Short mmCIF file of C-alpha atoms in Angstrom, two decimals:
data_model
loop_
_atom_site.label_atom_id
_atom_site.label_comp_id
_atom_site.label_asym_id
_atom_site.label_seq_id
_atom_site.Cartn_x
_atom_site.Cartn_y
_atom_site.Cartn_z
CA UNK A 1 29.15 -20.87 15.72
CA UNK A 2 28.25 -19.73 12.20
CA UNK A 3 26.63 -16.44 11.31
CA UNK A 4 22.87 -17.02 10.86
CA UNK A 5 22.70 -13.96 8.59
CA UNK A 6 24.76 -15.62 5.87
CA UNK A 7 23.33 -17.08 2.70
CA UNK A 8 19.68 -17.13 1.79
CA UNK A 9 18.39 -15.02 4.69
CA UNK A 10 20.79 -12.19 3.93
CA UNK A 11 19.96 -12.39 0.23
CA UNK A 12 16.25 -12.17 0.99
CA UNK A 13 16.74 -9.20 3.33
CA UNK A 14 18.78 -7.36 0.73
CA UNK A 15 16.18 -8.17 -1.93
CA UNK A 16 13.36 -6.77 0.23
CA UNK A 17 15.42 -3.66 0.95
CA UNK A 18 16.14 -3.11 -2.76
CA UNK A 19 12.45 -3.56 -3.60
CA UNK A 20 11.51 -0.97 -0.99
CA UNK A 21 14.07 1.49 -2.35
CA UNK A 22 12.82 0.94 -5.91
CA UNK A 23 9.22 1.36 -4.78
CA UNK A 24 10.06 4.64 -3.04
CA UNK A 25 11.87 5.88 -6.16
CA UNK A 26 8.92 4.98 -8.39
CA UNK A 27 6.49 6.62 -6.00
CA UNK A 28 8.63 9.77 -5.96
CA UNK A 29 8.59 9.89 -9.77
CA UNK A 30 4.84 9.32 -9.84
CA UNK A 31 4.30 12.02 -7.22
CA UNK A 32 6.36 14.51 -9.25
CA UNK A 33 4.38 13.60 -12.38
CA UNK A 34 1.07 14.09 -10.55
CA UNK A 35 2.28 17.41 -9.10
CA UNK A 36 3.04 18.63 -12.60
CA UNK A 37 -0.30 17.35 -13.87
CA UNK A 38 -2.08 19.10 -10.99
CA UNK A 39 -0.36 22.42 -11.79
CA UNK A 40 -1.26 22.05 -15.47
CA UNK A 41 -4.90 21.29 -14.66
CA UNK A 42 -5.13 24.43 -12.52
CA UNK A 43 -3.60 26.51 -15.31
CA UNK A 44 -5.92 25.06 -17.96
CA UNK A 45 -8.96 25.51 -15.72
CA UNK A 46 -8.12 29.17 -15.15
CA UNK A 47 -7.33 29.71 -18.81
CA UNK A 48 -10.60 28.16 -19.98
CA UNK A 49 -12.49 30.23 -17.40
CA UNK A 50 -10.85 33.40 -18.71
CA UNK A 51 -11.70 32.45 -22.31
CA UNK A 52 -15.35 31.73 -21.53
CA UNK A 53 -15.76 34.79 -19.32
CA UNK A 54 -14.26 36.93 -22.07
CA UNK A 55 -16.57 35.36 -24.67
CA UNK A 56 -19.60 35.77 -22.40
CA UNK A 57 -18.83 39.40 -21.61
CA UNK A 58 -18.12 40.11 -25.30
CA UNK A 59 -21.45 38.60 -26.34
CA UNK A 60 -23.21 40.51 -23.57
CA UNK A 61 -21.60 43.80 -24.58
CA UNK A 62 -22.38 43.12 -28.24
CA UNK A 63 -26.02 42.37 -27.41
CA UNK A 64 -26.28 45.72 -25.59
CA UNK A 65 -24.17 47.75 -28.02
CA UNK A 66 -25.68 46.38 -31.25
CA UNK A 67 -29.14 47.93 -30.76
CA UNK A 68 -27.58 51.19 -29.61
CA UNK A 69 -25.49 51.40 -32.80
CA UNK A 70 -28.47 50.67 -35.04
CA UNK A 71 -26.93 47.36 -36.12
CA UNK A 72 -28.95 44.93 -38.19
CA UNK A 73 -31.58 42.99 -36.27
CA UNK A 74 -29.89 39.66 -37.09
CA UNK A 75 -26.67 40.77 -35.35
CA UNK A 76 -28.61 41.89 -32.29
CA UNK A 77 -30.52 38.59 -32.07
CA UNK A 78 -27.37 36.50 -32.58
CA UNK A 79 -25.45 38.50 -29.97
CA UNK A 80 -28.19 38.19 -27.38
CA UNK A 81 -28.68 34.50 -28.18
CA UNK A 82 -24.98 33.66 -27.79
CA UNK A 83 -24.56 34.74 -24.18
CA UNK A 84 -26.63 31.88 -22.71
CA UNK A 85 -24.92 28.99 -24.57
CA UNK A 86 -21.49 30.46 -23.87
CA UNK A 87 -22.35 30.68 -20.18
CA UNK A 88 -23.65 27.08 -20.10
CA UNK A 89 -20.62 25.67 -21.96
CA UNK A 90 -18.28 27.68 -19.72
CA UNK A 91 -19.89 26.29 -16.57
CA UNK A 92 -19.80 22.76 -18.02
CA UNK A 93 -16.09 23.07 -18.89
CA UNK A 94 -15.33 24.47 -15.45
CA UNK A 95 -17.16 21.55 -13.83
CA UNK A 96 -15.24 19.03 -15.98
CA UNK A 97 -11.90 20.66 -15.08
CA UNK A 98 -12.89 20.61 -11.40
CA UNK A 99 -13.69 16.88 -11.56
CA UNK A 100 -10.41 16.17 -13.32
CA UNK A 101 -8.51 18.28 -10.78
CA UNK A 102 -10.15 16.35 -7.93
CA UNK A 103 -9.28 13.02 -9.58
CA UNK A 104 -5.62 14.05 -9.90
CA UNK A 105 -5.63 15.26 -6.28
CA UNK A 106 -7.06 11.91 -5.09
CA UNK A 107 -4.40 10.03 -7.09
CA UNK A 108 -1.70 12.18 -5.50
CA UNK A 109 -3.13 11.55 -2.01
CA UNK A 110 -3.15 7.82 -2.72
CA UNK A 111 0.48 7.93 -3.84
CA UNK A 112 1.39 9.88 -0.68
CA UNK A 113 -0.40 7.28 1.43
CA UNK A 114 1.42 4.40 -0.26
CA UNK A 115 4.72 6.27 0.01
CA UNK A 116 4.18 6.83 3.74
CA UNK A 117 3.37 3.14 4.19
CA UNK A 118 6.49 2.13 2.27
CA UNK A 119 8.65 4.41 4.43
CA UNK A 120 7.10 2.97 7.60
CA UNK A 121 7.69 -0.58 6.31
CA UNK A 122 11.31 0.27 5.54
CA UNK A 123 11.86 1.55 9.08
CA UNK A 124 9.99 -1.41 10.60
CA UNK A 125 12.08 -3.85 8.56
CA UNK A 126 15.27 -2.26 9.90
CA UNK A 127 13.93 -2.50 13.46
CA UNK A 128 12.94 -6.15 13.02
CA UNK A 129 16.32 -6.94 11.55
CA UNK A 130 18.19 -5.32 14.44
CA UNK A 131 15.96 -7.03 17.03
CA UNK A 132 16.47 -10.36 15.28
CA UNK A 133 20.23 -9.87 15.29
CA UNK A 134 20.16 -9.13 19.03
CA UNK A 135 17.98 -12.17 19.77
CA UNK A 136 20.07 -14.53 17.66
CA UNK A 137 23.31 -13.30 19.21
CA UNK A 138 21.75 -13.81 22.66
CA UNK A 139 20.74 -17.37 21.74
CA UNK A 140 24.23 -18.04 20.36
CA UNK A 141 25.80 -16.77 23.60
CA UNK A 142 23.50 -19.04 25.60
CA UNK A 143 24.44 -22.00 23.39
CA UNK A 144 28.14 -21.25 23.84
CA UNK A 145 27.57 -21.01 27.60
CA UNK A 146 25.83 -24.40 27.57
CA UNK A 147 28.58 -25.99 25.45
CA UNK A 148 31.27 -24.67 27.80
CA UNK A 149 29.48 -26.15 30.83
CA UNK A 150 28.56 -29.40 29.18
CA UNK A 151 29.38 -31.42 32.29
CA UNK A 152 27.19 -29.30 34.60
CA UNK A 153 23.72 -30.74 34.07
CA UNK A 154 21.88 -27.93 35.92
CA UNK A 155 23.63 -25.26 33.79
CA UNK A 156 22.72 -27.17 30.64
CA UNK A 157 19.06 -27.43 31.65
CA UNK A 158 18.91 -23.70 32.47
CA UNK A 159 20.58 -22.80 29.17
CA UNK A 160 18.18 -24.97 27.16
CA UNK A 161 15.19 -23.48 29.00
CA UNK A 162 16.44 -19.98 28.26
CA UNK A 163 16.77 -20.81 24.58
#
C-alpha cells in the first residue's frame, strides 16, 4: 500500500507548519518591539513628570521668594501666575502618557494572546497529525488483513466493518 502522507497532503502540512513558525517569529519580534516601546513610554512619562514638577516647584519658590527679595511687582505676578498653568499642563501630559502606556500594554497583551493561541495551534496540529498517522496505519493494516483473507467472506465483512 502507498503512503497516504505523500504528495499534496504532506506539502500542505509542511506549509501550515512553516506558516505557524513564521507567525511565531513575527509575534516574537512584535512583542520585543512593544516591550521596548513600553520601557520608553515609562521613561518619558517619568522624565516629563520630573520636568513639570521641577518647573512647578521653581515657579512656586519664585512666587514666594520674589516678594521677599523686593523684586518688581511684575515678576511676582508672573511667578505666581505660572504655577497653575504649569500644574495643569503637567497633569495633562501625565494623563496623555498614561493613556499611551495603557494602549501599548493592551497591544502587548493582545500579541501575547495571539502568540499563546499560535503555540496551542502548533501543538494541536502535531497531535492531530500523529493521531491521523496512527488511524491511517490502522486502516491500512485492516485492509492488508482483508486482502490476505480474500477468500474468507466473514473475515472480509469484519474487516470492511472495522474500516
